[in-house]
C-alpha cells in the first residue's frame, strides 16, 4: 500500500494566508479554504474583504445559527458583515476584480496537482472562460 504525505490542514493554510494581508488591502475571497481567512485576523485588522457574489465588507463566517439568508458568501455560507458593508451585482463585483480595485484574490482550489498546479482547463463548447479561469487562446 502506498502512503501519501499528509498535507496542511485547512485552518493552517488559512492562518498562513492571513499573515500575508495588510491593513488597507481589499481582498477577494474565493470559496472553500479562503472563507476561513478572516477568522485568523484580529478584530481591528483593517482588511476589507470582498465576495464575488457582490459584497464588500464581508466579516467572516457566521456560526451563530441565526443568520440572514441574504448574507451569504459566494459558496453559500452564512457570513457576518462589517459596519458600512455594501451589496452590488455580480457584474460590478467582477469589474472590481478585473479593473484592479482588489489588491489580492485568495482562490479556493477545486483540484490541485501533486506539484501544486491549480486545475485550469478549457471547455470549447462554452465559448468563454472555464474552470480555473481558462480562456480560449488564439493560435
Short mmCIF file of N, CA and C in Angstrom, two decimals:
data_model
loop_
_atom_site.label_atom_id
_atom_site.label_comp_id
_atom_site.label_asym_id
_atom_site.label_seq_id
_atom_site.Cartn_x
_atom_site.Cartn_y
_atom_site.Cartn_z
N UNK A 1 0.84 -1.17 0.00
CA UNK A 1 0.00 0.00 0.00
C UNK A 1 0.89 1.24 0.00
N UNK A 2 0.56 2.20 -0.86
CA UNK A 2 1.33 3.43 -0.97
C UNK A 2 0.79 4.45 0.03
N UNK A 3 1.68 5.03 0.79
CA UNK A 3 1.24 6.08 1.70
C UNK A 3 1.44 7.43 1.03
N UNK A 4 0.54 8.34 1.30
CA UNK A 4 0.62 9.69 0.75
C UNK A 4 1.00 10.65 1.86
N UNK A 5 1.82 11.65 1.55
CA UNK A 5 2.17 12.61 2.59
C UNK A 5 0.93 13.37 3.03
N UNK A 6 0.85 13.62 4.32
CA UNK A 6 -0.29 14.36 4.84
C UNK A 6 -0.06 15.84 4.57
N UNK A 7 -1.07 16.50 4.05
CA UNK A 7 -0.95 17.92 3.73
C UNK A 7 -1.25 18.80 4.93
N UNK A 8 -1.19 20.08 4.70
CA UNK A 8 -1.51 21.05 5.73
C UNK A 8 -3.02 21.08 5.96
N UNK A 9 -3.44 21.36 7.17
CA UNK A 9 -4.87 21.46 7.46
C UNK A 9 -5.44 22.72 6.81
N UNK A 10 -6.72 22.73 6.61
CA UNK A 10 -7.41 23.90 6.04
C UNK A 10 -7.16 25.13 6.92
N UNK A 11 -7.24 24.94 8.24
CA UNK A 11 -7.05 26.06 9.16
C UNK A 11 -5.63 26.61 9.09
N UNK A 12 -4.64 25.74 8.96
CA UNK A 12 -3.25 26.19 8.89
C UNK A 12 -3.00 26.96 7.60
N UNK A 13 -3.59 26.52 6.52
CA UNK A 13 -3.46 27.25 5.25
C UNK A 13 -4.08 28.63 5.37
N UNK A 14 -5.28 28.71 5.96
CA UNK A 14 -5.95 29.99 6.13
C UNK A 14 -5.14 30.92 7.04
N UNK A 15 -4.56 30.37 8.10
CA UNK A 15 -3.72 31.15 9.00
C UNK A 15 -2.52 31.72 8.25
N UNK A 16 -1.88 30.89 7.42
CA UNK A 16 -0.72 31.34 6.65
C UNK A 16 -1.10 32.47 5.70
N UNK A 17 -2.23 32.33 5.04
CA UNK A 17 -2.69 33.39 4.13
C UNK A 17 -2.93 34.68 4.92
N UNK A 18 -3.52 34.58 6.09
CA UNK A 18 -3.83 35.78 6.89
C UNK A 18 -2.57 36.59 7.21
N UNK A 19 -1.42 35.93 7.31
CA UNK A 19 -0.17 36.62 7.61
C UNK A 19 0.35 37.43 6.43
N UNK A 20 -0.20 37.21 5.24
CA UNK A 20 0.21 37.96 4.04
C UNK A 20 -0.59 39.25 3.86
N UNK A 21 -1.68 39.40 4.59
CA UNK A 21 -2.58 40.53 4.40
C UNK A 21 -2.18 41.71 5.28
N UNK A 22 -2.38 42.91 4.74
CA UNK A 22 -2.01 44.14 5.44
C UNK A 22 -3.19 45.10 5.52
N UNK A 23 -3.18 45.91 6.56
CA UNK A 23 -4.21 46.94 6.77
C UNK A 23 -4.39 47.75 5.49
N UNK A 24 -5.66 48.00 5.13
CA UNK A 24 -5.98 48.80 3.95
C UNK A 24 -6.16 48.00 2.67
N UNK A 25 -5.81 46.73 2.68
CA UNK A 25 -5.98 45.90 1.48
C UNK A 25 -7.46 45.57 1.26
N UNK A 26 -7.83 45.45 -0.02
CA UNK A 26 -9.13 44.90 -0.42
C UNK A 26 -8.82 43.50 -0.92
N UNK A 27 -9.46 42.50 -0.31
CA UNK A 27 -9.13 41.10 -0.57
C UNK A 27 -10.37 40.33 -0.99
N UNK A 28 -10.32 39.75 -2.19
CA UNK A 28 -11.38 38.89 -2.66
C UNK A 28 -11.18 37.49 -2.09
N UNK A 29 -12.26 36.91 -1.55
CA UNK A 29 -12.19 35.56 -1.01
C UNK A 29 -12.98 34.60 -1.89
N UNK A 30 -12.30 33.59 -2.42
CA UNK A 30 -12.96 32.54 -3.18
C UNK A 30 -13.66 31.58 -2.22
N UNK A 31 -14.20 30.51 -2.77
CA UNK A 31 -14.92 29.53 -1.95
C UNK A 31 -13.94 28.52 -1.34
N UNK A 32 -14.38 27.85 -0.31
CA UNK A 32 -13.56 26.83 0.34
C UNK A 32 -12.66 27.42 1.41
N UNK A 33 -11.41 27.02 1.42
CA UNK A 33 -10.44 27.44 2.43
C UNK A 33 -10.36 28.97 2.56
N UNK A 34 -10.42 29.75 1.47
CA UNK A 34 -10.33 31.21 1.63
C UNK A 34 -11.35 31.80 2.60
N UNK A 35 -12.51 31.19 2.73
CA UNK A 35 -13.53 31.73 3.63
C UNK A 35 -13.12 31.66 5.10
N UNK A 36 -12.09 30.89 5.40
CA UNK A 36 -11.60 30.76 6.78
C UNK A 36 -10.61 31.87 7.16
N UNK A 37 -10.09 32.59 6.19
CA UNK A 37 -9.04 33.58 6.43
C UNK A 37 -9.46 34.67 7.42
N UNK A 38 -10.65 35.31 7.28
CA UNK A 38 -10.99 36.38 8.23
C UNK A 38 -10.98 35.93 9.69
N UNK A 39 -11.27 34.68 9.95
CA UNK A 39 -11.28 34.17 11.31
C UNK A 39 -9.91 34.10 11.95
N UNK A 40 -8.85 34.34 11.18
CA UNK A 40 -7.49 34.29 11.70
C UNK A 40 -6.87 35.68 11.85
N UNK A 41 -7.71 36.70 11.75
CA UNK A 41 -7.24 38.08 11.91
C UNK A 41 -7.87 38.70 13.15
N UNK A 42 -7.17 39.63 13.79
CA UNK A 42 -7.76 40.31 14.96
C UNK A 42 -8.92 41.20 14.52
N UNK A 43 -9.83 41.54 15.43
CA UNK A 43 -10.99 42.36 15.06
C UNK A 43 -10.65 43.70 14.40
N UNK A 44 -9.53 44.29 14.73
CA UNK A 44 -9.15 45.60 14.18
C UNK A 44 -8.16 45.49 13.02
N UNK A 45 -8.22 44.41 12.26
CA UNK A 45 -7.24 44.13 11.21
C UNK A 45 -7.20 45.15 10.08
N UNK A 46 -8.28 45.81 9.77
CA UNK A 46 -8.28 46.83 8.72
C UNK A 46 -8.23 46.32 7.30
N UNK A 47 -8.52 45.03 7.10
CA UNK A 47 -8.59 44.44 5.75
C UNK A 47 -10.05 44.44 5.33
N UNK A 48 -10.34 44.84 4.10
CA UNK A 48 -11.70 44.86 3.59
C UNK A 48 -11.89 43.66 2.66
N UNK A 49 -12.76 42.73 3.06
CA UNK A 49 -12.97 41.51 2.28
C UNK A 49 -14.13 41.68 1.31
N UNK A 50 -13.96 41.10 0.11
CA UNK A 50 -14.95 41.15 -0.95
C UNK A 50 -15.32 39.73 -1.35
N UNK A 51 -16.60 39.52 -1.65
CA UNK A 51 -17.07 38.22 -2.13
C UNK A 51 -17.62 38.39 -3.54
N UNK A 52 -17.34 37.43 -4.41
CA UNK A 52 -17.72 37.54 -5.83
C UNK A 52 -19.21 37.68 -6.05
N UNK A 53 -20.03 37.26 -5.10
CA UNK A 53 -21.47 37.38 -5.29
C UNK A 53 -21.97 38.79 -4.98
N UNK A 54 -21.08 39.73 -4.72
CA UNK A 54 -21.47 41.13 -4.61
C UNK A 54 -21.51 41.71 -3.22
N UNK A 55 -20.50 41.42 -2.42
CA UNK A 55 -20.42 42.00 -1.07
C UNK A 55 -19.03 42.59 -0.87
N UNK A 56 -18.99 43.81 -0.39
CA UNK A 56 -17.74 44.43 0.05
C UNK A 56 -17.94 44.76 1.52
N UNK A 57 -17.13 44.16 2.38
CA UNK A 57 -17.30 44.35 3.81
C UNK A 57 -17.72 43.07 4.50
N UNK A 58 -17.28 41.96 3.94
CA UNK A 58 -17.52 40.64 4.50
C UNK A 58 -16.76 40.53 5.82
N UNK A 59 -17.45 40.08 6.87
CA UNK A 59 -16.79 39.99 8.17
C UNK A 59 -16.15 38.65 8.44
N UNK A 60 -16.70 37.61 7.94
CA UNK A 60 -16.24 36.26 8.20
C UNK A 60 -17.42 35.32 8.28
N UNK A 61 -17.17 34.07 8.58
CA UNK A 61 -18.25 33.09 8.67
C UNK A 61 -19.09 33.34 9.91
N UNK A 62 -20.40 33.12 9.80
CA UNK A 62 -21.32 33.29 10.92
C UNK A 62 -21.78 31.91 11.37
N UNK A 63 -21.27 31.48 12.50
CA UNK A 63 -21.66 30.16 13.01
C UNK A 63 -22.63 30.27 14.17
N UNK A 64 -23.33 31.42 14.29
CA UNK A 64 -24.27 31.64 15.39
C UNK A 64 -25.56 30.82 15.22
N UNK A 65 -25.84 30.41 14.00
CA UNK A 65 -27.07 29.67 13.75
C UNK A 65 -28.26 30.55 13.44
N UNK A 66 -28.15 31.86 13.66
CA UNK A 66 -29.24 32.80 13.40
C UNK A 66 -28.83 33.75 12.29
N UNK A 67 -28.68 33.21 11.10
CA UNK A 67 -28.16 34.02 10.00
C UNK A 67 -29.26 34.45 9.04
N UNK A 68 -28.98 35.52 8.34
CA UNK A 68 -29.88 36.09 7.33
C UNK A 68 -29.57 35.40 6.00
N UNK A 69 -30.58 34.86 5.35
CA UNK A 69 -30.38 34.13 4.09
C UNK A 69 -29.79 35.00 2.98
N UNK A 70 -29.86 36.30 3.13
CA UNK A 70 -29.29 37.21 2.14
C UNK A 70 -27.83 37.54 2.44
N UNK A 71 -27.36 37.13 3.60
CA UNK A 71 -25.96 37.40 3.97
C UNK A 71 -25.16 36.11 3.84
N UNK A 72 -24.84 35.80 2.57
CA UNK A 72 -24.06 34.60 2.28
C UNK A 72 -22.89 34.96 1.37
N UNK A 73 -21.83 34.18 1.45
CA UNK A 73 -20.69 34.39 0.56
C UNK A 73 -20.91 33.64 -0.76
N UNK A 74 -19.92 33.67 -1.63
CA UNK A 74 -20.05 33.03 -2.95
C UNK A 74 -20.26 31.53 -2.86
N UNK A 75 -19.86 30.92 -1.75
CA UNK A 75 -20.04 29.49 -1.55
C UNK A 75 -21.35 29.14 -0.87
N UNK A 76 -22.19 30.15 -0.55
CA UNK A 76 -23.47 29.92 0.08
C UNK A 76 -23.41 29.79 1.60
N UNK A 77 -22.28 30.14 2.22
CA UNK A 77 -22.14 30.04 3.66
C UNK A 77 -22.63 31.33 4.33
N UNK A 78 -23.20 31.20 5.52
CA UNK A 78 -23.65 32.35 6.28
C UNK A 78 -22.43 33.18 6.70
N UNK A 79 -22.55 34.50 6.56
CA UNK A 79 -21.44 35.39 6.88
C UNK A 79 -21.89 36.53 7.77
N UNK A 80 -20.93 37.18 8.39
CA UNK A 80 -21.18 38.41 9.11
C UNK A 80 -20.74 39.56 8.21
N UNK A 81 -21.16 40.75 8.57
CA UNK A 81 -20.81 41.96 7.80
C UNK A 81 -20.13 42.95 8.73
N UNK A 82 -19.26 43.78 8.16
CA UNK A 82 -18.66 44.86 8.94
C UNK A 82 -19.51 46.12 8.73
N UNK A 83 -19.38 47.06 9.64
CA UNK A 83 -20.10 48.33 9.51
C UNK A 83 -19.76 48.98 8.17
N UNK A 84 -20.78 49.41 7.44
CA UNK A 84 -20.57 50.06 6.15
C UNK A 84 -20.49 49.11 4.97
N UNK A 85 -20.74 47.83 5.18
CA UNK A 85 -20.70 46.85 4.09
C UNK A 85 -21.67 47.27 2.98
N UNK A 86 -21.35 46.89 1.76
CA UNK A 86 -22.21 47.22 0.63
C UNK A 86 -22.48 45.99 -0.22
N UNK A 87 -23.60 46.04 -0.94
CA UNK A 87 -24.04 44.95 -1.80
C UNK A 87 -24.18 45.47 -3.22
N UNK A 88 -23.85 44.63 -4.21
CA UNK A 88 -23.94 45.02 -5.60
C UNK A 88 -24.05 43.76 -6.45
N UNK A 89 -24.29 43.93 -7.74
CA UNK A 89 -24.48 42.76 -8.61
C UNK A 89 -23.14 42.11 -8.97
N UNK A 90 -23.23 40.91 -9.54
CA UNK A 90 -22.03 40.15 -9.89
C UNK A 90 -21.18 40.85 -10.94
N UNK A 91 -21.83 41.54 -11.88
CA UNK A 91 -21.08 42.25 -12.91
C UNK A 91 -20.17 43.31 -12.28
N UNK A 92 -20.70 44.04 -11.32
CA UNK A 92 -19.90 45.05 -10.62
C UNK A 92 -18.79 44.38 -9.82
N UNK A 93 -19.11 43.26 -9.20
CA UNK A 93 -18.12 42.53 -8.40
C UNK A 93 -16.93 42.10 -9.25
N UNK A 94 -17.20 41.52 -10.40
CA UNK A 94 -16.11 41.07 -11.27
C UNK A 94 -15.40 42.25 -11.93
N UNK A 95 -16.12 43.36 -12.14
CA UNK A 95 -15.47 44.56 -12.67
C UNK A 95 -14.46 45.10 -11.66
N UNK A 96 -14.78 44.98 -10.38
CA UNK A 96 -13.83 45.41 -9.34
C UNK A 96 -12.56 44.58 -9.42
N UNK A 97 -12.73 43.27 -9.59
CA UNK A 97 -11.59 42.35 -9.63
C UNK A 97 -10.76 42.60 -10.90
N UNK A 98 -11.43 42.58 -12.04
CA UNK A 98 -10.73 42.74 -13.31
C UNK A 98 -10.18 44.14 -13.51
N UNK A 99 -10.80 45.13 -12.86
CA UNK A 99 -10.38 46.51 -13.01
C UNK A 99 -9.23 46.92 -12.10
N UNK A 100 -8.72 45.98 -11.33
CA UNK A 100 -7.57 46.27 -10.48
C UNK A 100 -7.91 46.96 -9.17
N UNK A 101 -9.17 46.88 -8.74
CA UNK A 101 -9.59 47.52 -7.49
C UNK A 101 -9.51 46.58 -6.29
N UNK A 102 -9.02 45.39 -6.53
CA UNK A 102 -8.82 44.39 -5.47
C UNK A 102 -7.32 44.13 -5.40
N UNK A 103 -6.77 44.19 -4.20
CA UNK A 103 -5.33 44.00 -4.04
C UNK A 103 -4.90 42.55 -4.12
N UNK A 104 -5.72 41.65 -3.57
CA UNK A 104 -5.37 40.23 -3.50
C UNK A 104 -6.63 39.40 -3.71
N UNK A 105 -6.52 38.32 -4.46
CA UNK A 105 -7.58 37.32 -4.56
C UNK A 105 -7.06 36.03 -3.95
N UNK A 106 -7.81 35.51 -3.00
CA UNK A 106 -7.45 34.24 -2.37
C UNK A 106 -8.35 33.19 -2.98
N UNK A 107 -7.76 32.30 -3.79
CA UNK A 107 -8.53 31.33 -4.55
C UNK A 107 -8.67 30.02 -3.81
N UNK A 108 -9.81 29.38 -4.00
CA UNK A 108 -10.02 28.03 -3.49
C UNK A 108 -9.70 27.06 -4.62
N UNK A 109 -8.88 26.08 -4.36
CA UNK A 109 -8.50 25.11 -5.40
C UNK A 109 -9.48 23.95 -5.41
N UNK A 110 -10.21 23.78 -6.52
CA UNK A 110 -11.12 22.64 -6.64
C UNK A 110 -10.33 21.37 -6.87
N UNK A 111 -9.26 21.47 -7.62
CA UNK A 111 -8.36 20.35 -7.85
C UNK A 111 -6.95 20.90 -7.90
N UNK A 112 -6.07 20.25 -7.18
CA UNK A 112 -4.68 20.68 -7.15
C UNK A 112 -3.80 19.48 -7.44
N UNK A 113 -2.89 19.63 -8.40
CA UNK A 113 -1.97 18.55 -8.75
C UNK A 113 -0.92 18.37 -7.66
N UNK A 114 -0.23 17.26 -7.68
CA UNK A 114 0.79 16.98 -6.66
C UNK A 114 1.91 18.01 -6.67
N UNK A 115 2.12 18.71 -7.80
CA UNK A 115 3.16 19.74 -7.86
C UNK A 115 2.62 21.12 -7.47
N UNK A 116 1.33 21.21 -7.09
CA UNK A 116 0.75 22.46 -6.64
C UNK A 116 0.01 23.25 -7.70
N UNK A 117 0.00 22.79 -8.96
CA UNK A 117 -0.74 23.49 -10.01
C UNK A 117 -2.23 23.41 -9.75
N UNK A 118 -2.94 24.55 -9.94
CA UNK A 118 -4.39 24.55 -9.81
C UNK A 118 -5.01 24.06 -11.11
N UNK A 119 -6.17 23.41 -10.99
CA UNK A 119 -6.89 22.94 -12.17
C UNK A 119 -7.25 24.14 -13.05
N UNK A 120 -7.10 24.00 -14.33
CA UNK A 120 -7.41 25.06 -15.26
C UNK A 120 -7.56 24.43 -16.64
N UNK A 121 -8.76 24.31 -17.12
CA UNK A 121 -8.94 23.71 -18.43
C UNK A 121 -10.06 24.40 -19.18
N UNK A 122 -10.05 24.25 -20.47
CA UNK A 122 -10.99 24.90 -21.36
C UNK A 122 -12.05 23.93 -21.83
N UNK A 123 -13.30 24.39 -21.81
CA UNK A 123 -14.42 23.64 -22.39
C UNK A 123 -14.83 24.42 -23.64
N UNK A 124 -14.39 23.98 -24.84
CA UNK A 124 -14.60 24.75 -26.06
C UNK A 124 -16.06 25.12 -26.33
N UNK A 125 -16.98 24.23 -26.00
CA UNK A 125 -18.40 24.49 -26.26
C UNK A 125 -18.93 25.67 -25.46
N UNK A 126 -18.24 25.99 -24.38
CA UNK A 126 -18.70 27.06 -23.51
C UNK A 126 -18.48 28.43 -24.15
N UNK A 127 -17.45 28.57 -24.96
CA UNK A 127 -17.21 29.79 -25.71
C UNK A 127 -16.61 30.95 -24.91
N UNK A 128 -16.25 30.75 -23.66
CA UNK A 128 -15.65 31.82 -22.84
C UNK A 128 -14.74 31.19 -21.83
N UNK A 129 -14.62 31.86 -20.70
CA UNK A 129 -13.78 31.33 -19.63
C UNK A 129 -14.33 30.02 -19.09
N UNK A 130 -13.47 29.22 -18.52
CA UNK A 130 -13.86 27.92 -17.99
C UNK A 130 -13.26 27.72 -16.61
N UNK A 131 -13.24 26.48 -16.14
CA UNK A 131 -12.75 26.12 -14.81
C UNK A 131 -11.37 26.72 -14.58
N UNK A 132 -11.22 27.39 -13.46
CA UNK A 132 -9.93 27.96 -13.09
C UNK A 132 -9.60 29.23 -13.88
N UNK A 133 -10.57 29.76 -14.62
CA UNK A 133 -10.33 30.99 -15.38
C UNK A 133 -9.71 30.75 -16.74
N UNK A 134 -9.70 29.50 -17.22
CA UNK A 134 -9.11 29.20 -18.54
C UNK A 134 -9.82 29.99 -19.62
N UNK A 135 -9.06 30.51 -20.54
CA UNK A 135 -9.62 31.25 -21.66
C UNK A 135 -9.15 30.64 -22.96
N UNK A 136 -9.96 30.85 -23.99
CA UNK A 136 -9.58 30.38 -25.32
C UNK A 136 -8.45 31.25 -25.85
N UNK A 137 -7.38 30.65 -26.24
CA UNK A 137 -6.23 31.37 -26.78
C UNK A 137 -6.21 31.19 -28.29
N UNK A 138 -6.00 32.28 -28.99
CA UNK A 138 -5.90 32.18 -30.45
C UNK A 138 -4.50 31.71 -30.80
N UNK A 139 -4.41 30.85 -31.81
CA UNK A 139 -3.10 30.31 -32.21
C UNK A 139 -2.71 30.78 -33.57
#
